[in-house]
Amino acid sequence: VGNQKCPFCGIASGQEQANLVYDDGRVMAFLPLQLAAYGHVLVVPKEHHETLWDLDEELLTDLMSASKTLTERFRERLGATGFNILHASGADAQQSVPHFHLHLLPRFPFDGIDAWPPLAALNVDRETLSERLRG
Ligand SMILES: [Zn+2]
């Protein structure tokens, strides 16, 4: 089952090696190849889904619940004083691996990480934009 060429499906099926830190049957978490912070993990559904648009509510709940558990471990076991959750859906959002994942980055005092770089401010008609987005 799963996408043959997908590295995360390979990890889910046990064909690819990974430093697993969490597995509840539907969601797993493991260390990425390149750690951007001490304790950086990827939280991933074991089934292949590409983006947030492709997830049902139940799986989304499982992913957030697993993320919460892991952030508790950051605090209790690593002494983290905060964390970031980073995500990209879609190639235009710089998604690298097309299998849904959340980056969890534990944060520590003076760790020197900028996980929230400044973005240029956009000048737009705020009223029109709000109208387009309102439910
Ligand atoms: Zn996959």
XYZ file of N, CA and C in Angstrom, residues 9-83:
225
model
N 6.106 7.065 2.699
C 5.399 5.787 2.611
C 6.372 4.635 2.864
N 7.624 4.812 2.393
C 8.653 3.809 2.638
C 8.933 3.644 4.122
N 8.948 4.742 4.843
C 9.154 4.697 6.297
C 7.941 4.056 6.972
N 6.738 4.437 6.512
C 5.503 3.900 7.101
C 5.431 2.379 6.937
N 5.915 1.873 5.808
C 5.835 0.432 5.550
C 7.039 -0.319 6.124
N 8.019 0.418 6.647
C 9.189 -0.216 7.240
C 10.287 -0.526 6.232
N 10.101 -0.134 4.970
C 11.115 -0.403 3.948
C 12.261 0.594 4.005
N 11.973 1.769 4.559
C 13.019 2.784 4.702
C 13.326 2.964 6.183
N 14.602 3.143 6.474
C 15.044 3.361 7.850
C 14.697 4.780 8.310
N 14.320 4.915 9.555
C 14.123 6.246 10.127
C 14.227 6.148 11.637
N 14.576 7.274 12.265
C 14.576 7.334 13.730
C 13.160 7.655 14.185
N 12.343 6.600 14.332
C 10.953 6.785 14.746
C 10.887 7.189 16.206
N 10.028 8.139 16.531
C 9.849 8.538 17.925
C 8.403 8.416 18.360
N 7.501 8.149 17.399
C 6.069 8.080 17.722
C 5.370 7.260 16.649
N 4.438 6.398 17.080
C 3.625 5.621 16.139
C 2.370 5.164 16.860
N 1.219 5.701 16.447
C -0.034 5.272 17.091
C -0.917 4.470 16.124
N -0.312 4.050 15.010
C -1.067 3.263 14.039
C -1.542 4.086 12.852
N -1.921 5.340 13.104
C -2.389 6.212 12.016
C -1.409 7.344 11.738
N -0.683 7.713 12.773
C 0.263 8.827 12.679
C 1.619 8.368 13.215
N 2.685 8.823 12.549
C 4.030 8.522 13.036
C 4.839 9.816 13.071
N 5.932 9.784 13.830
C 6.845 10.923 13.859
C 8.260 10.386 13.881
N 9.146 11.096 13.167
C 10.541 10.658 13.081
C 11.433 11.870 12.873
N 12.738 11.667 13.082
C 13.698 12.749 12.867
C 13.913 12.945 11.364
N 13.909 14.208 10.894
C 14.206 14.449 9.479
C 15.687 14.201 9.204
N 16.050 14.102 7.925
C 17.452 13.877 7.563
C 18.316 15.026 8.058
N 17.789 16.251 7.941
C 18.536 17.417 8.414
C 17.790 18.067 9.564
N 18.397 18.012 10.742
C 17.780 18.590 11.934
C 18.043 20.086 11.991
N 16.953 20.870 12.035
C 17.106 22.322 12.122
C 17.106 22.788 13.578
N 16.740 21.894 14.484
C 16.736 22.207 15.916
C 16.900 20.894 16.672
N 17.330 20.987 17.928
C 17.484 19.784 18.744
C 16.098 19.260 19.114
N 15.709 18.126 18.514
C 14.388 17.573 18.755
C 13.432 17.763 17.590
N 13.906 18.397 16.517
C 13.117 18.584 15.287
C 12.548 17.240 14.824
N 11.232 17.152 14.691
C 10.604 15.924 14.183
C 9.598 16.266 13.097
N 9.300 15.272 12.262
C 8.230 15.366 11.272
C 7.071 14.509 11.742
N 5.874 15.089 11.755
C 4.661 14.368 12.123
C 3.899 14.084 10.828
N 3.610 12.805 10.586
C 3.185 12.352 9.262
C 2.061 11.319 9.376
N 1.019 11.428 8.539
C 0.029 10.342 8.502
C 0.670 9.121 7.840
N 0.369 7.922 8.318
C 0.988 6.726 7.738
C 0.425 6.435 6.347
N -0.811 6.848 6.106
C -1.395 6.760 4.767
C -0.881 7.916 3.914
N -0.774 7.679 2.616
C -0.300 8.736 1.722
C -1.397 9.754 1.424
N -1.204 10.974 1.891
C -2.045 12.117 1.531
C -1.079 13.251 1.235
N -1.387 14.009 0.198
C -0.397 14.999 -0.232
C -0.436 16.300 0.573
N -1.601 16.898 0.683
C -1.685 18.226 1.311
C -2.774 18.255 2.377
N -2.876 19.362 3.047
C -3.936 19.566 4.043
C -5.318 19.438 3.399
N -5.415 19.843 2.125
C -6.687 19.733 1.403
C -7.170 18.290 1.301
N -6.242 17.343 1.383
C -6.575 15.927 1.172
C -6.889 15.171 2.462
N -6.810 15.845 3.601
C -7.002 15.164 4.889
C -8.445 15.273 5.358
N -8.973 14.184 5.919
C -10.298 14.302 6.540
C -10.136 14.777 7.992
N -11.259 15.181 8.573
C -11.243 15.790 9.910
C -10.629 14.864 10.954
N -10.934 13.573 10.826
C -10.487 12.617 11.834
C -8.963 12.491 11.829
N -8.395 12.401 10.633
C -6.943 12.283 10.519
C -6.257 13.573 10.970
N -6.885 14.691 10.652
C -6.354 15.983 11.074
C -6.311 16.062 12.603
N -7.357 15.571 13.235
C -7.403 15.531 14.700
C -6.287 14.633 15.243
N -6.099 13.479 14.625
C -5.034 12.557 15.052
C -3.655 13.212 14.923
N -3.447 13.939 13.837
C -2.152 14.599 13.607
C -1.897 15.677 14.648
N -2.926 16.449 14.978
C -2.739 17.518 15.958
C -2.565 16.943 17.354
N -3.268 15.855 17.625
C -3.155 15.207 18.919
C -1.745 14.622 19.108
N -1.213 13.992 18.070
C 0.159 13.468 18.113
C 1.153 14.618 18.292
N 0.894 15.714 17.602
C 1.780 16.881 17.712
C 1.799 17.415 19.135
N 0.633 17.459 19.749
C 0.543 17.934 21.136
C 1.359 17.033 22.055
N 1.218 15.715 21.891
C 1.972 14.759 22.693
C 3.474 15.000 22.542
N 3.912 15.200 21.308
C 5.344 15.412 21.064
C 5.830 16.729 21.659
N 5.015 17.757 21.584
C 5.450 19.037 22.168
C 5.526 18.948 23.695
N 4.689 18.088 24.298
C 4.803 17.848 25.749
C 6.154 17.195 26.059
N 6.559 16.266 25.186
C 7.865 15.612 25.386
C 9.001 16.618 25.217
N 8.840 17.565 24.281
C 9.871 18.598 24.108
C 10.110 19.313 25.431
N 9.012 19.668 26.081
C 9.116 20.440 27.323
C 9.637 19.588 28.468
N 9.028 18.379 28.606
C 9.342 17.542 29.767
C 10.700 16.857 29.649
N 11.053 16.422 28.441
C 12.273 15.618 28.285
C 13.463 16.403 27.750
N 13.201 17.441 26.961
C 14.305 18.209 26.368
C 14.482 19.576 27.015
N 13.514 19.974 27.838
C 13.600 21.286 28.471
C 13.257 22.436 27.545
N 12.515 22.165 26.463
C 12.127 23.233 25.534
C 11.239 24.252 26.245
N 11.389 25.503 25.835
C 10.572 26.570 26.422
C 9.554 27.102 25.403
N 9.535 26.493 24.221
C 8.578 26.855 23.178
C 8.744 25.917 22.009
N 7.951 26.115 20.975
C 8.116 25.300 19.763
C 7.449 26.019 18.606
